[in-house]
Each structure stands twice: as C-alpha cells, then as structure tokens.
CSV table of C-alpha atoms and ligand atoms in Angstrom, one decimal:
chain,number,residue,atom,x,y,z
A,1,MET,CA,0.8,124.8,90.9
A,2,THR,CA,-1.3,127.9,91.2
A,3,ALA,CA,0.0,130.9,93.3
A,4,ASN,CA,-2.6,130.5,96.0
A,5,ALA,CA,-2.0,126.7,96.4
A,6,THR,CA,-1.0,126.8,100.1
A,7,ARG,CA,-2.6,123.6,101.4
A,8,VAL,CA,-1.0,120.2,102.0
A,9,LEU,CA,-2.9,117.0,102.6
A,10,VAL,CA,-0.8,114.7,104.9
A,11,LEU,CA,-1.6,111.0,104.6
A,12,ASN,CA,-0.4,108.3,107.1
A,13,SER,CA,-1.5,105.0,105.6
A,14,GLY,CA,-1.3,101.9,107.8
A,15,SER,CA,-2.3,98.3,106.9
A,16,SER,CA,-5.9,98.8,107.8
A,17,SER,CA,-6.1,102.6,108.5
A,18,VAL,CA,-5.5,106.0,107.0
A,19,LYS,CA,-4.9,109.1,109.2
A,20,TYR,CA,-5.0,112.4,107.5
A,21,GLN,CA,-4.7,116.1,108.1
A,22,LEU,CA,-5.3,119.0,105.7
A,23,LEU,CA,-3.0,122.0,106.6
A,24,ASP,CA,-2.7,125.5,105.4
A,25,MET,CA,1.0,126.3,105.2
A,26,GLU,CA,0.6,130.1,105.0
A,27,LYS,CA,-1.0,130.0,108.4
A,28,ALA,CA,1.6,127.5,109.7
A,29,ALA,CA,4.3,129.9,108.5
A,30,ASP,CA,2.8,132.6,110.6
A,31,GLY,CA,3.2,130.4,113.6
A,32,ASP,CA,-0.6,129.6,113.8
A,33,SER,CA,-0.2,125.8,113.9
A,34,ALA,CA,-3.7,125.4,115.4
A,35,GLY,CA,-5.3,127.6,112.7
A,36,ALA,CA,-3.3,125.9,110.0
A,37,ARG,CA,-5.1,122.6,110.6
A,38,LEU,CA,-8.2,122.8,108.4
A,39,ALA,CA,-9.4,119.2,108.8
A,40,VAL,CA,-8.3,116.0,110.5
A,41,GLY,CA,-9.5,112.5,110.5
A,42,LEU,CA,-9.1,108.8,110.5
A,43,VAL,CA,-10.4,105.8,108.7
A,44,GLU,CA,-9.9,102.6,110.6
A,45,ARG,CA,-10.7,98.9,110.2
A,46,ILE,CA,-10.4,99.2,106.4
A,47,GLY,CA,-11.5,95.9,104.8
A,48,GLU,CA,-13.7,94.9,107.7
A,49,GLY,CA,-17.5,95.2,107.9
A,50,THR,CA,-17.2,97.7,110.8
A,51,SER,CA,-14.9,100.3,109.2
A,52,ARG,CA,-15.2,103.7,110.8
A,53,LEU,CA,-14.4,107.2,109.4
A,54,ALA,CA,-14.1,110.1,111.8
A,55,HIS,CA,-13.8,113.5,110.2
A,56,THR,CA,-13.3,116.8,112.0
A,57,PRO,CA,-13.7,119.9,109.9
A,58,LEU,CA,-11.7,122.2,112.2
A,59,ALA,CA,-11.7,125.2,109.8
A,60,ALA,CA,-15.5,125.1,109.7
A,61,GLY,CA,-15.5,124.8,113.5
A,62,GLY,CA,-17.6,121.7,113.0
A,63,ALA,CA,-18.0,118.7,115.3
A,64,THR,CA,-16.6,115.3,114.4
A,65,ARG,CA,-18.7,113.4,111.8
A,66,GLU,CA,-18.6,109.7,112.2
A,67,THR,CA,-19.6,107.1,109.6
A,68,THR,CA,-19.5,103.4,110.2
A,69,GLY,CA,-20.0,100.6,107.7
A,70,PRO,CA,-17.9,98.6,105.3
A,71,ILE,CA,-15.0,100.3,103.5
A,72,ALA,CA,-13.5,97.7,101.3
A,73,ASP,CA,-10.0,99.0,100.6
A,74,HIS,CA,-7.7,102.0,100.7
A,75,GLN,CA,-9.1,103.3,97.5
A,76,ALA,CA,-12.6,103.4,98.9
A,77,ALA,CA,-11.2,104.9,102.1
A,78,LEU,CA,-9.5,107.8,100.4
A,79,LYS,CA,-12.6,108.3,98.2
A,80,ALA,CA,-14.6,108.6,101.4
A,81,VAL,CA,-12.1,111.1,102.9
A,82,ALA,CA,-12.2,113.1,99.7
A,83,ASP,CA,-16.0,113.3,99.9
A,84,GLU,CA,-15.9,114.4,103.5
A,85,LEU,CA,-13.4,117.2,102.6
A,86,ALA,CA,-15.5,118.2,99.6
A,87,ALA,CA,-18.5,118.5,101.9
A,88,ASP,CA,-16.6,121.3,103.7
A,89,GLY,CA,-15.5,123.0,100.5
A,90,LEU,CA,-12.0,121.5,101.0
A,91,GLY,CA,-12.1,119.0,98.2
A,92,LEU,CA,-9.0,117.4,96.7
A,93,ASP,CA,-9.9,119.0,93.3
A,94,SER,CA,-9.3,122.4,94.9
A,95,PRO,CA,-6.7,124.6,93.2
A,96,GLU,CA,-5.5,125.5,96.7
A,97,LEU,CA,-4.1,122.0,97.3
A,98,ALA,CA,-0.4,122.2,96.6
A,99,ALA,CA,0.7,118.6,97.3
A,100,ILE,CA,0.0,115.4,99.2
A,101,GLY,CA,2.7,114.5,101.8
A,102,HIS,CA,3.0,110.8,102.6
A,103,ARG,CA,4.5,109.4,105.8
A,104,VAL,CA,6.8,106.6,104.6
A,105,VAL,CA,8.3,104.5,107.4
A,106,HIS,CA,11.4,103.1,105.7
A,107,GLY,CA,13.6,105.1,103.3
A,108,GLY,CA,16.8,103.0,103.7
A,109,LEU,CA,20.0,104.8,103.1
A,110,LYS,CA,19.0,106.3,99.8
A,111,PHE,CA,16.4,108.7,101.0
A,112,THR,CA,18.0,111.3,103.2
A,113,ALA,CA,15.4,114.0,102.6
A,114,PRO,CA,11.8,114.4,101.5
A,115,THR,CA,11.4,113.3,97.9
A,116,VAL,CA,8.9,113.9,95.2
A,117,ILE,CA,7.5,110.5,94.2
A,118,ASP,CA,7.9,109.3,90.7
A,119,ALA,CA,8.0,105.7,89.3
A,120,ALA,CA,11.6,105.2,90.3
A,121,VAL,CA,11.1,106.5,93.9
A,122,LEU,CA,8.1,104.2,94.3
A,123,LYS,CA,10.2,101.3,93.0
A,124,GLU,CA,12.9,102.0,95.6
A,125,ILE,CA,10.3,102.2,98.4
A,126,GLU,CA,9.1,98.8,97.2
A,127,ARG,CA,12.6,97.5,97.2
A,128,LEU,CA,12.7,98.3,101.0
A,129,VAL,CA,9.7,96.1,101.8
A,130,PRO,CA,11.9,93.3,103.1
A,131,VAL,CA,13.3,95.6,105.8
A,132,ALA,CA,9.9,97.1,106.6
A,133,PRO,CA,7.4,94.4,105.9
A,134,LEU,CA,4.7,95.8,108.2
A,135,HIS,CA,4.8,99.4,107.1
A,136,ASN,CA,6.1,100.1,103.6
A,137,PRO,CA,3.4,98.0,101.8
A,138,ALA,CA,0.7,100.1,103.4
A,139,ASN,CA,2.5,103.3,102.6
A,140,ILE,CA,2.8,102.2,99.0
A,141,ILE,CA,-0.9,101.5,98.7
A,142,GLY,CA,-1.7,105.0,100.2
A,143,ILE,CA,0.6,106.6,97.6
A,144,ARG,CA,-0.8,104.7,94.6
A,145,THR,CA,-4.4,105.5,95.7
A,146,ALA,CA,-3.6,109.2,96.1
A,147,GLN,CA,-1.9,109.3,92.7
A,148,ALA,CA,-4.9,107.7,91.1
A,149,LEU,CA,-7.1,110.4,92.7
A,150,ARG,CA,-5.0,113.4,91.7
A,151,PRO,CA,-2.4,112.2,89.1
A,152,ASP,CA,-1.4,115.8,88.3
A,153,LEU,CA,-0.5,116.8,91.9
A,154,PRO,CA,3.0,116.5,93.4
A,155,GLN,CA,3.1,113.6,95.9
A,156,VAL,CA,6.0,113.7,98.4
A,157,ALA,CA,7.4,111.0,100.6
A,158,VAL,CA,8.6,112.0,104.0
A,159,PHE,CA,10.6,109.2,105.5
A,160,ASP,CA,10.7,108.2,109.2
A,161,THR,CA,14.3,107.1,108.7
A,162,ALA,CA,15.6,110.2,106.9
A,163,PHE,CA,16.6,112.3,110.0
A,164,HIS,CA,18.8,109.4,111.2
A,165,THR,CA,20.8,109.0,108.0
A,166,THR,CA,23.4,111.4,109.4
A,167,MET,CA,24.4,108.8,112.0
A,168,PRO,CA,28.1,107.9,111.7
A,169,GLU,CA,29.0,104.4,110.7
A,170,SER,CA,30.2,103.8,114.3
A,171,ALA,CA,26.7,104.3,115.6
A,172,ALA,CA,24.8,102.8,112.6
A,173,ARG,CA,26.7,99.5,112.1
A,174,TYR,CA,26.1,96.4,114.2
A,175,ALA,CA,29.3,94.5,115.1
A,176,ILE,CA,28.5,91.5,112.9
A,177,ASP,CA,30.1,90.1,109.8
A,178,VAL,CA,30.3,93.0,107.3
A,179,GLU,CA,29.5,90.8,104.2
A,180,THR,CA,26.4,89.3,105.8
A,181,ALA,CA,25.2,92.7,107.1
A,182,ASP,CA,25.7,94.4,103.7
A,183,ALA,CA,24.1,91.5,101.7
A,184,HIS,CA,20.9,91.8,103.7
A,185,ARG,CA,21.1,95.6,104.4
A,186,ILE,CA,21.4,94.9,108.1
A,187,ARG,CA,22.2,98.1,110.0
A,188,ARG,CA,20.6,100.6,112.4
A,189,TYR,CA,18.2,102.9,110.5
A,190,GLY,CA,16.2,104.4,113.4
A,191,PHE,CA,12.6,105.5,113.2
A,192,HIS,CA,10.3,108.4,114.5
A,193,GLY,CA,12.7,110.6,112.6
A,194,THR,CA,10.1,113.2,111.7
A,195,SER,CA,9.3,113.6,115.3
A,196,HIS,CA,13.0,113.8,116.4
A,197,ALA,CA,13.7,116.4,113.7
A,198,TYR,CA,10.7,118.5,114.7
A,199,VAL,CA,11.2,118.3,118.5
A,200,SER,CA,15.0,118.9,118.4
A,201,ARG,CA,14.4,122.0,116.3
A,202,ARG,CA,11.6,123.3,118.5
A,203,THR,CA,13.8,122.7,121.6
A,204,ALA,CA,16.5,124.9,120.1
A,205,GLU,CA,13.8,127.6,119.5
A,206,LEU,CA,12.7,127.2,123.1
A,207,LEU,CA,16.2,127.9,124.2
A,208,GLY,CA,16.4,130.9,121.8
A,209,LYS,CA,19.2,129.2,119.8
A,210,ALA,CA,19.7,128.0,116.3
A,211,PRO,CA,19.6,124.2,115.9
A,212,GLU,CA,23.3,124.3,114.9
A,213,GLU,CA,24.2,125.7,118.3
A,214,VAL,CA,22.7,123.1,120.6
A,215,ASN,CA,23.0,119.4,121.5
A,216,VAL,CA,19.7,117.8,122.4
A,217,ILE,CA,18.6,114.4,123.7
A,218,VAL,CA,15.1,113.7,122.4
A,219,LEU,CA,13.0,111.2,124.3
A,220,HIS,CA,10.0,110.3,122.1
A,221,LEU,CA,7.9,108.3,124.5
A,222,GLY,CA,4.6,107.1,123.0
A,223,ASN,CA,3.3,103.6,122.6
A,224,GLY,CA,6.4,103.2,120.5
A,225,ALA,CA,9.4,104.9,122.1
A,226,SER,CA,12.8,106.0,120.9
A,227,ALA,CA,15.6,108.3,122.0
A,228,SER,CA,18.0,110.3,119.8
A,229,ALA,CA,21.2,112.2,120.3
A,230,VAL,CA,21.2,115.3,118.1
A,231,ARG,CA,24.4,117.3,117.7
A,232,GLY,CA,23.9,120.7,116.2
A,233,GLY,CA,20.7,119.7,114.4
A,234,ARG,CA,22.1,116.4,113.1
A,235,CYS,CA,21.2,113.0,114.5
A,236,VAL,CA,24.4,111.2,115.7
A,237,ASP,CA,22.7,108.2,117.4
A,238,THR,CA,19.2,106.8,118.0
A,239,SER,CA,17.8,103.9,119.9
A,240,MET,CA,15.7,102.1,117.3
A,241,GLY,CA,17.7,99.9,114.9
A,242,LEU,CA,17.1,97.7,111.9
A,243,THR,CA,13.5,97.7,113.1
A,244,PRO,CA,11.6,99.7,115.7
A,245,LEU,CA,12.2,96.8,118.2
A,246,GLU,CA,15.5,98.0,119.6
A,247,GLY,CA,16.1,100.5,122.4
A,248,LEU,CA,13.7,101.7,125.0
A,249,VAL,CA,11.0,99.7,126.8
A,250,MET,CA,7.8,100.5,124.9
A,251,GLY,CA,4.1,99.8,125.3
A,252,THR,CA,4.3,96.3,123.8
A,253,ARG,CA,7.9,96.0,122.6
A,254,SER,CA,10.8,94.7,124.7
A,255,GLY,CA,13.4,97.2,123.4
A,256,ASP,CA,17.1,96.1,123.9
A,257,ILE,CA,17.4,92.4,124.6
A,258,ASP,CA,20.2,89.8,124.4
A,259,PRO,CA,19.7,88.3,120.9
A,260,ALA,CA,20.4,84.9,122.4
A,261,VAL,CA,17.0,85.1,124.0
A,262,THR,CA,15.5,84.5,120.5
A,263,PHE,CA,17.7,81.3,119.9
A,264,HIS,CA,16.7,80.2,123.4
A,265,LEU,CA,13.0,80.6,122.7
A,266,LYS,CA,13.4,78.7,119.4
A,267,ARG,CA,15.6,75.8,120.8
A,268,VAL,CA,14.1,75.4,124.3
A,269,ALA,CA,10.5,76.7,124.0
A,270,GLY,CA,10.1,75.5,120.4
A,271,MET,CA,8.8,78.9,119.2
A,272,SER,CA,8.8,79.8,115.5
A,273,ALA,CA,10.4,83.0,114.2
A,274,ASP,CA,6.9,84.5,113.7
A,275,GLU,CA,5.9,83.6,117.3
A,276,ILE,CA,9.0,85.2,118.7
A,277,ASP,CA,8.5,88.3,116.5
A,278,GLU,CA,4.9,88.6,117.9
A,279,LEU,CA,6.1,88.0,121.5
A,280,LEU,CA,8.8,90.7,121.3
A,281,ASN,CA,6.8,93.3,119.3
A,282,LYS,CA,3.3,92.8,120.5
A,283,LYS,CA,3.3,91.1,123.9
A,284,SER,CA,6.4,92.5,125.6
A,285,GLY,CA,7.3,95.9,127.0
A,286,LEU,CA,5.0,97.4,129.6
A,287,LEU,CA,2.1,95.1,128.5
A,288,GLY,CA,4.2,91.9,128.9
A,289,LEU,CA,5.6,93.1,132.2
A,290,CYS,CA,2.3,94.0,133.9
A,291,GLY,CA,-0.6,93.4,131.5
A,292,ASP,CA,-1.1,97.1,130.7
A,293,ASN,CA,0.6,99.3,128.1
A,294,ASP,CA,-1.2,102.5,129.0
A,295,MET,CA,0.9,104.6,131.3
A,296,ARG,CA,-2.2,106.2,132.9
A,297,GLU,CA,-3.4,102.8,133.9
A,298,ILE,CA,0.0,101.8,135.2
A,299,ARG,CA,0.3,104.9,137.4
A,300,ARG,CA,-3.3,104.3,138.7
A,301,ARG,CA,-2.3,100.7,139.7
A,302,ILE,CA,0.9,101.9,141.3
A,303,ASP,CA,-1.1,104.4,143.4
A,304,GLU,CA,-3.2,101.4,144.5
A,305,GLY,CA,0.0,99.5,145.6
A,306,ASP,CA,0.2,97.1,142.6
A,307,GLU,CA,3.7,95.6,142.7
A,308,ARG,CA,3.8,94.3,139.1
A,309,ALA,CA,2.9,97.7,137.8
A,310,ALA,CA,5.6,99.3,140.0
A,311,LEU,CA,8.2,96.9,138.7
A,312,ALA,CA,7.2,97.5,135.1
A,313,PHE,CA,7.5,101.3,135.7
A,314,ASP,CA,10.9,100.8,137.3
A,315,ILE,CA,12.2,98.8,134.4
A,316,TYR,CA,10.9,101.4,131.9
A,317,ILE,CA,12.7,104.2,133.9
A,318,HIS,CA,15.9,102.2,134.3
A,319,ARG,CA,16.2,101.9,130.5
A,320,LEU,CA,15.5,105.6,130.0
A,321,LYS,CA,18.2,106.5,132.5
A,322,LYS,CA,20.7,104.3,130.7
A,323,TYR,CA,20.0,106.1,127.4
A,324,LEU,CA,20.3,109.5,129.1
A,325,GLY,CA,23.7,108.5,130.4
A,326,ALA,CA,24.8,106.9,127.1
A,327,TYR,CA,23.7,109.9,125.0
A,328,THR,CA,25.4,112.3,127.4
A,329,ALA,CA,28.6,110.4,126.7
A,330,VAL,CA,28.0,110.3,122.9
A,331,LEU,CA,27.3,114.0,122.8
A,332,GLY,CA,30.0,115.1,125.2
A,333,LYS,CA,28.0,118.2,126.2
A,334,VAL,CA,24.2,118.2,126.4
A,335,ASP,CA,22.2,121.5,126.3
A,336,ALA,CA,18.7,120.0,126.6
A,337,VAL,CA,16.7,116.9,127.1
A,338,ALA,CA,13.3,117.0,125.4
A,339,PHE,CA,10.3,114.8,126.4
A,340,THR,CA,7.7,114.3,123.7
A,341,ALA,CA,4.8,112.0,122.5
A,342,GLY,CA,1.9,110.6,124.6
A,343,VAL,CA,3.9,109.6,127.7
A,344,GLY,CA,6.6,112.2,127.4
A,345,GLU,CA,4.1,115.1,127.1
A,346,ASN,CA,1.6,113.9,129.7
A,347,ALA,CA,3.2,111.7,132.3
A,348,ALA,CA,5.0,114.0,134.8
A,349,PRO,CA,6.0,111.0,137.1
A,350,VAL,CA,7.9,109.5,134.1
A,351,ARG,CA,9.8,112.7,133.5
A,352,ALA,CA,10.6,113.1,137.2
A,353,ALA,CA,11.7,109.6,137.7
A,354,ALA,CA,13.8,109.4,134.5
A,355,VAL,CA,15.8,112.5,135.5
A,356,ALA,CA,15.9,111.8,139.3
A,357,GLY,CA,19.5,111.3,140.5
A,358,LEU,CA,21.1,112.7,137.4
A,359,GLU,CA,22.4,115.9,139.0
A,360,GLU,CA,26.0,114.9,138.3
A,361,LEU,CA,25.0,115.0,134.6
A,362,GLY,CA,23.6,118.5,135.1
A,363,MET,CA,20.0,117.3,134.8
A,364,ALA,CA,17.1,118.1,137.2
A,365,VAL,CA,13.4,118.6,137.1
A,366,ASP,CA,11.5,121.3,139.1
A,367,ALA,CA,8.4,119.6,140.6
A,368,SER,CA,6.0,122.5,140.2
A,369,LEU,CA,7.1,123.2,136.6
A,370,ASN,CA,6.8,119.5,135.9
A,371,ALA,CA,3.2,119.4,137.2
A,372,VAL,CA,2.0,122.2,134.8
A,373,ARG,CA,-0.2,120.8,132.0
A,374,SER,CA,0.0,122.6,128.7
A,375,ASP,CA,0.1,122.0,125.0
A,376,GLU,CA,3.0,124.5,124.6
A,377,PRO,CA,6.7,123.7,124.6
A,378,ARG,CA,8.0,124.5,128.1
A,379,LEU,CA,11.0,124.1,130.4
A,380,ILE,CA,10.6,122.0,133.5
A,381,SER,CA,14.2,122.3,134.9
A,382,PRO,CA,15.2,124.6,137.7
A,383,ASP,CA,17.3,127.7,136.8
A,384,TYR,CA,20.5,126.2,138.3
A,385,ALA,CA,20.4,123.0,136.1
A,386,ARG,CA,23.2,123.0,133.5
A,387,VAL,CA,21.0,121.0,131.1
A,388,ALA,CA,17.6,122.4,130.1
A,389,VAL,CA,14.9,119.7,130.6
A,390,ALA,CA,11.9,120.5,128.3
A,391,VAL,CA,8.5,119.1,127.3
A,392,VAL,CA,8.0,119.7,123.6
A,393,PRO,CA,4.8,118.4,122.1
A,394,THR,CA,5.5,116.7,118.8
A,395,ASP,CA,3.6,117.4,115.6
A,396,GLU,CA,4.6,114.8,112.9
A,397,GLU,CA,1.8,115.9,110.6
A,398,LEU,CA,2.8,119.5,110.7
A,399,GLU,CA,6.5,118.5,110.1
A,400,ILE,CA,5.5,116.3,107.1
A,401,ALA,CA,3.4,119.1,105.7
A,402,ARG,CA,6.2,121.7,106.2
A,403,GLN,CA,8.8,119.5,104.5
A,404,THR,CA,6.4,118.7,101.7
A,405,TYR,CA,5.5,122.3,101.1
A,406,ALA,CA,9.1,123.5,101.3
A,407,LEU,CA,10.0,120.9,98.6
A,408,VAL,CA,7.2,121.7,96.1
A,409,THR,CA,7.5,125.5,96.5
A,410,ALA,CA,11.3,125.4,96.1
A,411,SER,CA,11.2,124.3,92.5
B,1,AMP,P1,1.4,108.0,121.4
B,1,AMP,O1,1.9,106.7,120.8
B,1,AMP,O2,2.4,109.2,121.3
B,1,AMP,O3,0.0,108.4,120.9
B,1,AMP,O4,1.2,107.8,122.9
B,1,AMP,C1,0.2,106.9,123.4
B,1,AMP,C2,0.5,106.6,124.9
B,1,AMP,O5,0.6,107.8,125.6
B,1,AMP,C3,-0.6,105.8,125.6
B,1,AMP,O6,-0.4,104.4,125.4
B,1,AMP,C4,-0.4,106.2,127.0
B,1,AMP,O7,0.5,105.3,127.6
B,1,AMP,C5,0.3,107.5,127.0
B,1,AMP,N1,-0.5,108.6,127.5
B,1,AMP,C6,-1.4,109.4,126.9
B,1,AMP,N2,-2.0,110.3,127.7
B,1,AMP,C7,-1.4,110.1,128.9
B,1,AMP,C8,-1.5,110.7,130.2
B,1,AMP,N3,-2.3,111.7,130.4
B,1,AMP,N4,-0.7,110.2,131.2
B,1,AMP,C9,0.1,109.2,131.0
B,1,AMP,N5,0.3,108.6,129.8
B,1,AMP,C10,-0.4,109.0,128.8
C-alpha cells in the first residue's frame, strides 16, 4: 500500500444489486464525513433487461448519472461501476485506493471483528450460507468479483453480526435442546451490528463520554428494524436472532411471534415452509397489518382517520415499548436511548409515541426538540429526563470504511 492510499471502496452486494461508496479516510478522520464521500452509487436489477446504474460523483460536485440497460451479472455490474469511477478520475486502479470493504451479513461466531479476506475466510463465509441463505451468497459473489478486478488489493469483510458476538450465552441461546441447537448452529446472532456499533459510539460522543462510560439502547428503525442493549460499548442483547425475523415489528417482517403459529399454518392452513417464510418475512409487519410499509404513508392515513393504519402503528409502538422496558431491565441503568435509520431518524411521531408514558423509566421527549429536522446527532429529551433520548443518524458505509481502513493501516 502506498503512503497516500487513503481511499476505501465500500461494497454492499445483494442478490440483484450492488450499492457502493468511495470514501477518503483522511477527510473522515478530520470529522468531515460529508467531504469524505467522493462517490456513491447503486446498480439494481442485475441480471434483468432493465438494470439501472445510478452514480453520483460527489467530489466532482457532479449530478447523478443514470444508465439503464441489461447488466448480466455482478461482474458486469462492478466493471460498470469501475468505469463510472474512472470517468471521474477515481478509478479502481488508482494508487490512492487502500482497500475494498465488503458488508457481509453473517459472520457466525467465528468472525468477531473485521477480517482481511483470504481463501480460508471466504470458505468460512461460504460455510455460513445455510444460516444466511439470502445474504451470504450475494456477498460472496461481490467479494470474488472485486478480487478478480483488483487481486493485489486488501479486501476486508465487515460482518453485520460481529458487534453482537459479545452477547452473553444467557442472551444468545434459545431455550431449546442444546444438542439440536449446536448441531445446526441455532442461536441468536443479531444483525445491523455495524449500525448499532456506529450509533452507540456516536451517542456516547454526543454525551461527551467514552463508549466505556455509558449504557445505550439503540433502536435501528428502518424497513428492517432491531434494538440493542449496549453496556459500556459492548452489545449485551439484541432483538434479531438466528435470522433478522425476530424482534421488533418491521416493514414487512412480523418480528416476535409464537413459533407455534408456524406449525398451525402448516397443519391447519396447509402452507409449506417456503410459503410461511414468505408470509412472515415479506408479507407481515406493517405491510401485513395495514397494506403499507412506509411510515410516511401510514402517518398520512392515520391523519385521514384510517383505523387499520392506526392499529398497525399502535402494534409497532407497543413492541418498541416492550423492548425499551426489557433492555432497561437488562442494562440496569440506561444513560441514553438512540433512534436511528429511516423511521428512527425521520418519524418524530414514532419517537414521541415510543417514549410516551415511560417517565418512570427516566425517559421523556421534548416536543419542540423532537420536531427539529436535522442530519446531525441531537438530543430530543428535556433537561430533567434521567435518560438522554437522542436521534443519531446511522452511517453504515462510513463505519465499514473506518473499520476496513483501521485494519489495513494497522499492519
Ligand atoms: P431504511 O431501511 O433505514 O432506509 O428506512 C426506510 C424506511 O424509513 C421507509 O420504509 C420509511 O418507512 C421510513 N422513512 C423514510 N423517511 C421517512 C420520513 N420522512 N418519515 C417517516 N418515515 C420515513
């Protein structure tokens, strides 16, 4: 790596999409996270006739360039991304590129930290496919494609599960037969870990404290949603489990449910495992309850007096409150609650409703602070509240880049 190699390309490869960001880590280290982002983009509908690439060269101050047309596979997608970057003088062959950081959804128990990818690491990520059948295969394709493009460059895997590997066995184990659980690696892994790590650390900063000094409940409320209890910078519990299905009510996922519902659907409704999987992951949550999974639309319908939307909102909030109570008990003492992701950062009514009535837990929201719209981390609790309630925008790409850069510059 050359001395002036300060850039990291972050790749988030899905089954038919690749999201990417090119970041300059010197600028990020100076606290200029907006200036650090040199280019961002997305390739979607890979393998279809109507693939679309949207590339925004932020450093060049340029407008988004869109290309549509068939992009056959991930290799072609990454080649197209490389061409777009090269057109702005940010090509992947640049000596300034220090590493490529890959979001990898499932790292099992083995990967507790970001890891430089070699053949053995890739094999282990492959071995985890049975517990992450939707995500890890796409991540593996992204890694292989990037390796082919720049075989000499360090490629780093940053795992969604890593932050949660500090959970004690009491929180991570399901109360099922131990032999069966171990034979099939059934336990609670948790997801969104990069976001929970970033947001809990930023929340400590907002309070002017070191992460070790504070206990934080992070509520990552996007289309997928999860809560975590973070004691002194280490995760001690999180709401997602073996898969991202467990926990909070989400856009299209049910979250916590009596597992007997699945037997019932099989025995009584004659549904197959795949159909039940689809029902609980894709057709449940807010969408299943009221036909919409976008919180903006749900709030609009509530304002018009729509009762189904109102009930969906109430169920969503009820679950959030249960987790706030549970994690207060798990942590013993809570210093802050941090709202993040699409809903958490933008939906003031969700924040107000989730915390309403929790004064006995030391939690409250100030209505005027809660109404402020900003991209900056901010407090929304009144001075008298024992627990700081905060809105802390997440930045998973920056965190992946930060962890990647720290790893490749440490050696
Ligand atoms: P994410 O998965 O973090 O990108 O979050 C996506 C979700 O955020 C969307 O499905 C919306 O429900 C929600 N969202 C985004 N913007 C707003 C907003 N201004 N008000 C309420 N909800 C929003």
